[in-house]
Short mmCIF file of C-alpha atoms and ligand atoms in Angstrom, two decimals:
data_model
loop_
_atom_site.label_atom_id
_atom_site.label_comp_id
_atom_site.label_asym_id
_atom_site.label_seq_id
_atom_site.Cartn_x
_atom_site.Cartn_y
_atom_site.Cartn_z
CA UNK A 7 -0.16 -0.03 -0.13
CA UNK A 8 1.04 3.61 -0.73
CA UNK A 9 2.18 4.77 3.08
CA UNK A 10 1.16 8.42 2.02
CA UNK A 11 -2.30 7.54 1.36
CA UNK A 12 -2.12 5.00 4.34
CA UNK A 13 -1.35 7.76 6.73
CA UNK A 14 -3.83 10.18 5.33
CA UNK A 15 -1.27 12.63 3.90
CA UNK A 16 -3.24 13.67 0.83
CA UNK A 17 -0.86 16.38 -0.46
CA UNK A 18 2.80 16.57 -0.22
CA UNK A 19 3.91 18.30 2.86
CA UNK A 20 6.66 20.97 2.63
CA UNK A 21 8.90 18.42 4.09
CA UNK A 22 8.75 16.09 1.28
CA UNK A 23 11.84 16.65 -0.82
CA UNK A 24 10.72 16.81 -4.43
CA UNK A 25 14.07 17.86 -5.96
CA UNK A 26 16.54 15.85 -4.42
CA UNK A 27 17.60 12.84 -6.13
CA UNK A 28 20.79 11.66 -4.27
CA UNK A 29 21.70 10.14 -1.01
CA UNK A 30 24.63 11.51 0.23
CA UNK A 31 27.57 10.00 1.64
CA UNK A 32 27.61 8.80 5.40
CA UNK A 33 29.51 11.46 7.44
CA UNK A 34 30.87 8.86 9.76
CA UNK A 35 33.67 9.81 12.09
CA UNK A 36 31.89 13.14 12.33
CA UNK A 37 33.74 15.86 14.28
CA UNK A 38 32.95 19.71 14.45
CA UNK A 39 35.26 20.82 11.76
CA UNK A 40 34.27 18.10 9.39
CA UNK A 41 30.58 19.33 8.90
CA UNK A 42 30.35 20.49 5.46
CA UNK A 43 27.88 23.30 5.19
CA UNK A 44 27.64 22.17 1.46
CA UNK A 45 25.70 19.20 2.56
CA UNK A 46 22.87 21.02 3.70
CA UNK A 47 20.11 21.89 1.19
CA UNK A 48 18.92 25.19 2.11
CA UNK A 49 15.28 24.98 0.92
CA UNK A 50 14.59 21.56 2.52
CA UNK A 51 13.24 20.44 5.84
CA UNK A 52 14.83 17.42 7.55
CA UNK A 53 13.66 15.07 10.38
CA UNK A 54 16.35 14.24 13.00
CA UNK A 55 16.54 10.60 14.02
CA UNK A 56 18.68 10.43 16.97
CA UNK A 57 19.59 6.80 17.69
CA UNK A 58 18.45 6.07 14.26
CA UNK A 59 20.63 3.03 13.59
CA UNK A 60 19.24 0.69 16.24
CA UNK A 61 16.60 -1.84 16.01
CA UNK A 62 13.51 0.39 15.89
CA UNK A 63 15.26 3.55 14.52
CA UNK A 64 16.58 1.89 11.36
CA UNK A 65 13.12 0.69 10.54
CA UNK A 66 11.74 3.96 11.37
CA UNK A 67 14.17 5.91 9.10
CA UNK A 68 13.49 3.77 6.40
CA UNK A 69 9.73 4.30 6.81
CA UNK A 70 10.45 8.36 6.81
CA UNK A 71 12.55 7.95 3.64
CA UNK A 72 9.97 5.92 1.88
CA UNK A 73 7.17 8.40 2.99
CA UNK A 74 9.24 11.30 1.46
CA UNK A 75 10.93 12.89 4.62
CA UNK A 76 14.64 14.22 4.20
CA UNK A 77 16.33 12.39 7.27
CA UNK A 78 19.25 12.94 9.33
CA UNK A 79 20.33 10.18 11.24
CA UNK A 80 22.50 10.75 14.49
CA UNK A 81 23.82 7.67 16.10
CA UNK A 82 26.91 6.94 18.21
CA UNK A 83 27.01 3.30 17.26
CA UNK A 84 27.15 2.23 21.07
CA UNK A 85 24.51 -0.66 20.24
CA UNK A 86 24.55 -0.62 16.47
CA UNK A 87 26.65 -0.82 13.54
CA UNK A 88 27.41 1.66 10.80
CA UNK A 89 26.46 -0.73 7.88
CA UNK A 90 22.88 -0.63 9.02
CA UNK A 91 22.87 3.05 7.18
CA UNK A 92 23.99 1.45 4.05
CA UNK A 93 21.20 -1.11 4.30
CA UNK A 94 18.57 1.49 4.85
CA UNK A 95 19.85 3.48 1.77
CA UNK A 96 19.92 0.30 -0.28
CA UNK A 97 16.33 -0.55 0.70
CA UNK A 98 15.11 3.15 0.40
CA UNK A 99 16.59 3.35 -3.18
CA UNK A 100 14.63 0.23 -4.16
CA UNK A 101 11.42 1.28 -2.59
CA UNK A 102 11.65 4.73 -4.43
CA UNK A 103 12.61 3.23 -7.64
CA UNK A 104 9.66 0.64 -7.45
CA UNK A 105 7.43 3.40 -6.73
CA UNK A 106 8.75 5.84 -9.29
CA UNK A 107 9.66 8.62 -6.49
CA UNK A 108 12.52 10.84 -6.17
CA UNK A 109 14.82 9.59 -3.03
CA UNK A 110 14.85 11.95 -0.29
CA UNK A 111 18.19 13.11 1.45
CA UNK A 112 19.55 10.80 3.88
CA UNK A 113 22.55 11.42 6.04
CA UNK A 114 24.34 9.77 8.90
CA UNK A 115 26.36 11.67 11.51
CA UNK A 116 28.37 9.50 13.82
CA UNK A 117 28.15 11.27 17.25
CA UNK A 118 26.67 11.22 20.81
CA UNK A 119 23.70 13.34 20.76
CA UNK A 120 25.01 14.50 24.35
CA UNK A 121 28.17 16.02 22.91
CA UNK A 122 29.03 19.54 22.01
CA UNK A 123 29.10 18.38 18.23
CA UNK A 124 25.13 18.19 18.49
CA UNK A 125 24.92 21.57 18.87
CA UNK A 126 27.35 22.27 15.92
CA UNK A 127 25.19 20.25 13.82
CA UNK A 128 22.07 21.90 14.59
CA UNK A 129 23.65 25.30 14.01
CA UNK A 130 24.42 23.96 10.43
CA UNK A 131 20.81 23.14 10.06
CA UNK A 132 19.63 26.41 11.05
CA UNK A 133 17.21 28.24 8.72
CA UNK A 134 19.56 30.57 6.57
CA UNK A 135 16.63 32.91 5.54
CA UNK A 136 16.85 34.83 8.82
CA UNK A 137 18.73 38.01 8.38
CA UNK A 138 20.01 38.48 11.68
CA UNK A 139 21.94 35.20 12.87
CA UNK A 140 24.07 36.97 15.15
CA UNK A 141 22.02 35.35 18.22
CA UNK A 142 20.22 32.15 18.35
CA UNK A 143 17.10 33.88 19.92
CA UNK A 144 14.04 33.33 17.66
CA UNK A 145 16.27 31.47 15.20
CA UNK A 146 14.17 28.56 13.10
CA UNK A 147 15.47 25.55 11.80
CA UNK A 148 15.32 23.44 8.98
CA UNK A 149 14.98 20.79 11.45
CA UNK A 150 11.23 20.20 11.31
CA UNK A 151 11.05 17.63 13.91
CA UNK A 152 13.15 15.11 16.07
CA UNK A 153 12.59 11.44 16.75
CA UNK A 154 14.55 10.60 19.95
CA UNK A 155 15.50 6.67 20.24
CA UNK A 156 18.94 7.05 21.63
CA UNK A 157 18.61 5.53 25.17
CA UNK A 158 19.98 2.62 27.28
CA UNK A 159 17.35 0.07 27.38
CA UNK A 160 18.45 -3.02 29.30
CA UNK A 161 16.48 -3.65 32.37
CA UNK A 162 18.93 -5.75 34.01
CA UNK A 163 21.96 -3.39 33.09
CA UNK A 164 20.00 -0.56 34.65
CA UNK A 165 19.85 -2.49 37.95
CA UNK A 166 23.60 -2.65 37.86
CA UNK A 167 24.30 0.76 36.66
CA UNK A 168 21.46 3.07 37.51
CA UNK A 169 23.46 6.23 37.33
CA UNK A 170 24.54 5.52 33.56
CA UNK A 171 20.76 5.10 33.01
CA UNK A 172 19.70 8.18 34.55
CA UNK A 173 22.77 10.24 33.21
CA UNK A 174 22.17 9.07 29.58
CA UNK A 175 18.31 8.68 29.45
CA UNK A 176 17.27 11.40 31.71
CA UNK A 177 20.15 13.75 32.03
CA UNK A 178 20.66 13.76 28.13
CA UNK A 179 17.08 14.21 27.37
CA UNK A 180 17.07 17.30 29.61
CA UNK A 181 20.28 18.83 28.02
CA UNK A 182 19.02 17.86 24.54
CA UNK A 183 15.56 19.52 25.00
CA UNK A 184 17.41 22.74 26.35
CA UNK A 185 19.50 22.85 22.93
CA UNK A 186 16.36 22.26 20.86
CA UNK A 187 14.68 24.88 22.30
CA UNK A 188 17.41 27.50 21.80
CA UNK A 189 17.30 26.40 17.94
CA UNK A 190 13.56 26.78 17.97
CA UNK A 191 12.87 23.07 17.45
CA UNK A 192 9.93 21.99 19.32
CA UNK A 193 8.42 19.09 17.54
CA UNK A 194 9.54 15.89 19.23
CA UNK A 195 8.65 12.11 19.21
CA UNK A 196 9.74 10.46 22.30
CA UNK A 197 10.49 6.60 22.46
CA UNK A 198 8.73 5.43 25.80
CA UNK A 199 7.64 2.16 26.69
CA UNK A 200 4.59 0.02 28.26
CA UNK A 201 6.99 -0.20 31.30
CA UNK A 202 5.66 3.11 32.34
CA UNK A 203 2.40 1.29 33.32
CA UNK A 204 4.31 -0.24 36.43
CA UNK A 205 2.31 -2.80 38.15
CA UNK A 206 -1.01 -1.91 36.66
CA UNK A 207 0.09 -4.43 34.02
CA UNK A 208 -0.91 -6.88 36.77
CA UNK A 209 -4.51 -6.25 36.64
CA UNK A 210 -4.80 -8.20 33.37
CA UNK A 211 -6.97 -5.57 31.58
CA UNK A 212 -5.86 -3.72 28.39
CA UNK A 213 -3.58 -0.75 29.37
CA UNK A 214 -4.73 2.66 28.54
CA UNK A 215 -2.99 5.84 28.06
CA UNK A 216 -5.06 7.41 30.98
CA UNK A 217 -3.53 4.65 33.26
CA UNK A 218 -0.47 6.59 33.49
CA UNK A 219 -0.80 10.41 33.18
CA UNK A 220 1.43 13.12 34.36
CA UNK A 221 -0.91 15.69 35.00
CA UNK A 222 -4.56 15.12 36.56
CA UNK A 223 -6.84 14.13 33.53
CA UNK A 224 -10.61 13.69 33.38
CA UNK A 225 -11.82 10.91 30.88
CA UNK A 226 -14.55 8.28 30.00
CA UNK A 227 -13.90 4.75 31.05
CA UNK A 228 -15.12 1.79 28.65
CA UNK A 229 -18.73 2.00 30.27
CA UNK A 230 -18.73 5.67 29.69
CA UNK A 231 -18.44 6.91 33.21
CA UNK A 232 -16.48 9.96 33.83
CA UNK A 233 -12.99 9.20 35.84
CA UNK A 234 -10.36 11.27 37.10
CA UNK A 235 -6.78 9.98 36.38
CA UNK A 236 -4.26 11.14 38.89
CA UNK A 237 -0.60 11.99 38.02
CA UNK A 238 1.81 9.25 38.84
CA UNK A 239 2.31 5.41 38.75
CA UNK A 240 2.76 2.54 41.11
CA UNK A 241 5.18 -0.42 41.06
CA UNK A 242 8.00 0.34 38.50
CA UNK A 243 10.30 -2.26 38.98
CA UNK A 244 13.57 -0.93 37.35
CA UNK A 245 15.85 2.10 36.79
CA UNK A 246 15.39 1.66 33.30
CA UNK A 247 11.51 1.96 33.81
CA UNK A 248 11.60 4.82 36.04
CA UNK A 249 13.92 6.64 33.34
CA UNK A 250 11.11 6.09 31.05
CA UNK A 251 8.45 7.58 33.30
CA UNK A 252 10.62 10.33 34.51
CA UNK A 253 11.37 11.37 30.67
CA UNK A 254 7.75 11.39 29.98
CA UNK A 255 7.03 13.62 33.00
CA UNK A 256 9.64 16.24 32.04
CA UNK A 257 8.39 16.16 28.37
CA UNK A 258 4.71 16.93 30.06
CA UNK A 259 6.11 19.79 32.33
CA UNK A 260 8.00 21.29 29.36
CA UNK A 261 4.98 21.27 27.27
CA UNK A 262 2.85 22.77 29.96
CA UNK A 263 5.21 25.48 30.55
CA UNK A 264 5.48 26.33 26.72
CA UNK A 265 2.45 25.14 24.90
CA UNK A 266 4.31 25.86 21.42
CA UNK A 267 6.13 22.49 22.03
CA UNK A 268 4.51 19.51 20.02
CA UNK A 269 5.46 16.14 21.75
CA UNK A 270 4.16 12.79 21.38
CA UNK A 271 5.36 10.06 23.87
CA UNK A 272 5.24 6.50 22.32
CA UNK A 273 4.78 3.76 24.51
CA UNK A 274 5.96 0.53 22.92
CA UNK A 275 4.60 -2.69 23.73
CA UNK A 276 6.90 -5.49 22.66
CA UNK A 277 8.43 -4.86 19.50
CA UNK A 278 9.64 -7.86 17.34
CA UNK A 279 10.13 -9.12 13.92
CA UNK A 280 12.39 -7.60 11.33
CA UNK A 281 12.06 -5.77 7.88
CA UNK A 282 10.56 -8.37 5.30
CA UNK A 283 13.96 -7.96 2.97
CA UNK A 284 15.81 -9.61 6.01
CA UNK A 285 18.38 -6.84 5.79
CA UNK A 286 17.36 -4.81 8.76
CA UNK A 287 16.86 -6.59 12.12
CA UNK A 288 17.54 -6.76 15.74
CA UNK A 289 21.20 -6.92 16.13
CA UNK A 290 22.58 -5.48 19.29
CA UNK A 291 26.31 -5.64 20.40
CA UNK A 292 24.95 -6.55 23.89
CA UNK A 293 23.74 -10.05 24.82
CA UNK A 294 19.81 -10.01 24.57
CA UNK A 295 17.46 -10.64 27.07
CA UNK A 296 14.26 -10.26 25.53
CA UNK A 297 12.18 -13.16 24.21
CA UNK A 298 12.59 -12.88 20.51
CA UNK A 299 16.28 -12.48 20.47
CA UNK A 300 17.09 -15.13 23.01
CA UNK A 301 14.89 -17.77 21.06
CA UNK A 302 17.20 -16.65 18.02
CA UNK A 303 20.20 -17.21 20.05
CA UNK A 304 18.96 -20.85 21.05
CA UNK A 305 17.77 -21.61 17.32
CA UNK A 306 21.25 -20.57 16.33
CA UNK A 307 22.78 -23.19 18.83
CA UNK A 308 23.26 -26.83 18.56
CA UNK A 309 19.50 -27.45 18.04
CA UNK A 310 18.32 -30.58 15.89
CA UNK A 311 16.48 -29.06 13.17
CA UNK A 312 12.83 -30.92 12.71
CA UNK A 313 14.05 -32.30 9.17
CA UNK A 314 17.15 -33.82 10.93
CA UNK A 315 19.89 -31.40 10.06
CA UNK A 316 22.06 -29.71 12.54
CA UNK A 317 23.52 -26.40 13.00
CA UNK A 318 26.14 -25.59 15.72
CA UNK A 319 27.10 -22.19 16.63
CA UNK A 320 29.54 -21.37 19.40
CA UNK A 321 28.47 -19.34 22.48
CA UNK A 322 24.87 -19.76 21.59
CA UNK A 323 22.28 -20.72 24.66
CA UNK A 324 21.39 -24.28 24.44
CA UNK A 325 18.01 -23.90 26.05
CA UNK A 326 15.28 -21.20 26.25
CA UNK A 327 14.13 -20.49 29.86
CA UNK A 328 10.45 -19.95 29.96
CA UNK A 329 10.25 -17.72 32.75
CA UNK A 330 7.03 -18.22 34.92
CA UNK A 331 4.52 -21.03 34.15
CA UNK A 332 2.10 -20.15 36.56
CA UNK A 333 0.58 -16.77 35.57
CA UNK A 334 -3.31 -16.80 35.36
CA UNK A 335 -3.09 -17.05 31.34
CA UNK A 336 -4.61 -19.68 29.21
CA UNK A 337 -1.26 -21.70 29.17
CA UNK A 338 0.40 -20.28 32.49
CA UNK A 339 2.98 -18.28 30.74
CA UNK A 340 3.08 -14.51 30.53
CA UNK A 341 1.17 -12.62 28.01
CA UNK A 342 2.57 -9.72 25.80
CA UNK A 343 1.58 -7.69 23.10
CA UNK A 344 4.11 -8.44 20.54
CA UNK A 345 4.07 -5.74 17.96
CA UNK A 346 5.86 -6.00 14.37
CA UNK A 347 8.76 -3.46 14.13
CA UNK A 348 7.65 -2.38 10.81
CA UNK A 349 4.02 -1.25 12.19
CA UNK A 350 5.98 0.21 15.12
CA UNK A 351 8.00 2.46 12.47
CA UNK A 352 4.85 3.26 10.91
CA UNK A 353 3.41 4.37 14.17
CA UNK A 354 6.39 6.84 14.36
CA UNK A 355 5.69 8.57 11.05
CA UNK A 356 1.96 8.66 11.88
CA UNK A 357 2.72 10.40 14.97
CA UNK A 358 5.16 12.80 13.28
CA UNK A 359 2.72 13.49 10.75
CA UNK A 360 0.06 14.26 13.14
CA UNK A 361 2.36 16.69 14.99
CA UNK A 362 3.16 18.38 11.58
CA UNK A 363 -0.61 18.72 10.60
CA UNK A 364 -1.30 19.95 14.19
CA UNK A 365 -4.24 17.53 14.64
CA UNK A 366 -3.14 16.54 18.21
CA UNK A 367 -4.72 19.30 20.40
CA UNK A 368 -2.18 18.75 23.58
CA UNK A 369 1.30 20.02 23.64
CA UNK A 370 2.24 16.48 25.11
CA UNK A 371 0.37 13.33 24.04
CA UNK A 372 0.84 9.69 24.83
CA UNK A 373 0.19 6.78 22.45
CA UNK A 374 0.15 2.94 23.15
CA UNK A 375 1.75 1.26 20.15
CA UNK A 376 0.66 -2.39 20.43
CA UNK A 377 -1.69 -4.62 18.43
CA UNK A 378 -4.26 -4.71 21.29
CA UNK A 379 -3.90 -8.47 21.23
CA UNK A 380 -1.89 -10.60 23.55
CA UNK A 381 0.06 -13.84 22.84
CA UNK A 382 1.73 -16.15 25.53
CA UNK A 383 5.28 -16.99 25.54
CA UNK A 384 4.62 -20.49 24.51
CA UNK A 385 2.58 -19.31 21.41
CA UNK A 386 5.62 -17.41 20.42
CA UNK A 387 7.91 -20.41 20.99
CA UNK A 388 5.35 -22.16 18.78
CA UNK A 389 5.43 -19.48 15.92
CA UNK A 390 9.15 -19.24 15.88
CA UNK A 391 9.29 -23.29 15.45
CA UNK A 392 6.94 -23.05 12.69
CA UNK A 393 8.89 -20.30 11.20
CA UNK A 394 12.08 -22.15 11.43
CA UNK A 395 11.13 -25.41 11.17
CA UNK A 396 13.14 -26.31 13.96
CA UNK A 397 12.65 -27.34 17.68
CA UNK A 398 13.13 -25.09 20.56
CA UNK A 399 14.19 -26.71 23.71
CA UNK A 400 12.70 -25.20 26.48
CA UNK A 401 12.97 -25.42 30.33
CA UNK A 402 10.17 -24.20 32.80
CA UNK A 403 11.88 -21.53 35.03
CA UNK A 404 10.94 -19.29 38.12
CA UNK A 405 9.31 -15.92 37.10
CA UNK A 406 11.89 -13.45 36.11
CA UNK A 407 12.17 -10.62 38.73
CA UNK A 408 10.26 -7.56 37.87
CA UNK A 409 8.04 -9.39 35.29
CA UNK A 410 4.43 -8.96 34.92
CA UNK A 411 1.69 -11.51 33.88
CA UNK A 412 -0.02 -9.94 31.33
CA UNK A 413 0.80 -6.50 29.41
CA UNK A 414 -1.57 -5.76 26.50
CA UNK A 415 -2.41 -2.41 24.90
CA UNK A 416 -5.76 -0.75 24.40
CA UNK A 417 -5.09 0.91 21.06
CA UNK A 418 -8.02 3.39 20.69
CA UNK A 419 -6.08 6.35 20.82
CA UNK A 420 -3.54 5.94 18.19
CA UNK A 421 -6.33 4.68 15.84
CA UNK A 422 -8.64 7.70 16.43
CA UNK A 423 -5.74 10.53 16.48
CA UNK A 424 -2.93 9.10 14.56
CA UNK A 425 -4.96 7.15 12.16
CA UNK A 426 -2.62 4.10 12.85
CA UNK A 427 -2.97 0.67 13.65
CA UNK A 428 -0.85 -2.33 13.66
CA UNK A 429 -1.50 -4.70 10.76
CA UNK A 430 0.92 -7.70 10.94
CA UNK A 431 0.42 -11.04 12.77
CA UNK A 432 2.55 -13.08 15.30
CA UNK A 433 3.27 -15.28 12.37
CA UNK A 434 4.81 -12.57 10.40
CA UNK A 435 6.88 -11.55 13.40
CA UNK A 436 8.17 -15.07 13.66
CA UNK A 437 8.92 -15.36 9.81
CA UNK A 438 10.60 -12.07 9.49
CA UNK A 439 12.73 -12.59 12.40
CA UNK A 440 13.69 -15.77 11.15
CA UNK A 441 14.53 -14.36 7.59
CA UNK A 442 16.75 -11.96 9.05
CA UNK A 443 18.82 -14.93 10.73
CA UNK A 444 19.03 -16.84 7.62
CA UNK A 445 20.22 -13.61 5.85
CA UNK A 446 22.85 -12.92 8.44
CA UNK A 447 24.17 -16.39 8.18
CA UNK A 448 24.21 -15.63 4.39
CA UNK A 449 25.69 -12.20 4.62
CA UNK A 450 28.89 -10.38 5.76
CA UNK A 451 28.58 -9.71 9.54
CA UNK A 452 27.39 -6.21 10.01
CA UNK A 453 30.48 -4.99 11.28
C1 UD1 B 518 11.16 -5.97 28.54
C2 UD1 B 518 11.27 -5.05 29.75
C3 UD1 B 518 10.50 -3.57 29.47
C4 UD1 B 518 11.13 -3.21 28.34
C5 UD1 B 518 10.95 -4.36 27.13
C6 UD1 B 518 11.80 -3.90 25.64
C7 UD1 B 518 11.61 -6.40 31.71
C8 UD1 B 518 11.10 -7.02 33.11
N1 UD1 B 518 10.92 -5.69 31.16
O1 UD1 B 518 9.67 -6.14 28.50
O2 UD1 B 518 10.91 -2.79 30.46
O3 UD1 B 518 10.59 -1.97 27.76
O4 UD1 B 518 11.61 -5.33 27.38
O5 UD1 B 518 11.48 -4.83 24.77
O6 UD1 B 518 12.66 -6.90 31.42
N2 UD1 B 518 10.90 -14.52 28.72
C9 UD1 B 518 11.20 -15.81 28.72
N3 UD1 B 518 12.49 -16.39 28.46
C10 UD1 B 518 13.43 -15.28 27.87
C11 UD1 B 518 13.29 -14.12 27.99
C12 UD1 B 518 12.03 -13.73 28.30
O7 UD1 B 518 10.41 -16.72 28.98
O8 UD1 B 518 14.58 -15.79 27.83
C13 UD1 B 518 9.55 -13.94 28.99
C14 UD1 B 518 9.55 -12.96 30.08
O9 UD1 B 518 9.78 -13.46 31.17
C15 UD1 B 518 8.32 -12.04 29.78
C16 UD1 B 518 8.16 -12.42 28.21
O10 UD1 B 518 8.97 -13.49 27.70
O11 UD1 B 518 7.18 -12.86 30.26
C17 UD1 B 518 8.62 -11.29 27.45
O12 UD1 B 518 9.87 -11.04 27.74
P1 UD1 B 518 10.60 -9.64 27.24
O13 UD1 B 518 11.02 -9.71 25.71
O14 UD1 B 518 12.10 -9.47 27.81
O15 UD1 B 518 10.10 -8.43 27.38
P2 UD1 B 518 9.23 -7.70 28.56
O16 UD1 B 518 9.42 -8.28 29.79
O17 UD1 B 518 7.75 -7.78 28.53
#
């Protein structure tokens, strides 16, 4: 389907690059003095994607470019690989060729968004049409929006290194917002998480945005009764989770103080799957702890295939621990709302488009990005066995500390206000995740 019509963008936005036909060479190993002003096309607008080469970021960058946005990727490669950028370029070029579209501008700067280089970069993307550029006050920018993915995201690591998490995720955001404000950039999409619902997820009901708010809100419940939601949440179980909640609270405060900000915080449920090409996927530098990547490591190990063949990879896990088989669910294993990463990526484009259109009334708004449907851990195991035609050896284990039994999104708000909903099934999540494994085995390593 044409993404433009899917998102309800009927006329080309000023952001869409109609004249650019080339993709610039990645500016890797970026430093202040190497920014070339010549790389900035002065009559264009850009979306900055911070942390744009990671798992969700890379799929979002591709979705943005396919939709016609000029994109500047900033990534410090701490948990990603520069070759991901080449793959995005390749896929974008293929998509644009197949759809007879010009290729928007796409650039990559290898830098830490918290470094002073970020300010220098934003300076180069300031609007040049303003006569008085001697001060930053009132300076407009060619950056029409920022999508911020760059954050540490391991629950277990955050328990060991809480300060690193608060420093990077919270401190980094505060400084970054201040810088953006100086440059007059106030359109911001934030990567949040369903983890902000804390122990509310234990209640077994679909989670609504109103279950976690940062200012008192009145809303109608499922039966049409008026309810008051107070700010705050209970039962956050990790520093990682607290950073996400704090960041949302900070963003809400910033937007209250200055309603000219336009901020969308996207609460991801469980992102899984990969791009259908098998070229983009989840390939972190760190050892994974999330269910899908762990299953893939097990599958990559010495597991007998259903057809009798056998593959052995060094260092792979021999068995999947199923954490908790006594939850009050259909088969006793935990339920999650698994959302395909391509759907999630489209959700970011939809949120950005809504901010640009100005159709979101509040200066700060949260959105659940999930499917609205839960699947158990065992159902995931079954779907991965089906996709890979291999058996996954499992061991029943104790509940993992901090886990909840069921975490499923209520998805009405995103549907109504963003015109977005997830489309892909768990089977598609499994088959594309497996395609990435197969492709990675055939291809050169990413780095
Ligand atoms: C986890 C984080 C959440 C974060 C999200 C990002 C915790 C407690 N929560 O969510 O804050 O936003 O990742 O994707 O870590 N499972 C197994 N065996 C495994 C791995 C997982 O049985 O080897 C189970 C888990 O116990 C859980 C389910 O699979 O019941 C999903 O786990 P996971 O993929 O780690 O995601 P969440 O815990 O939902």
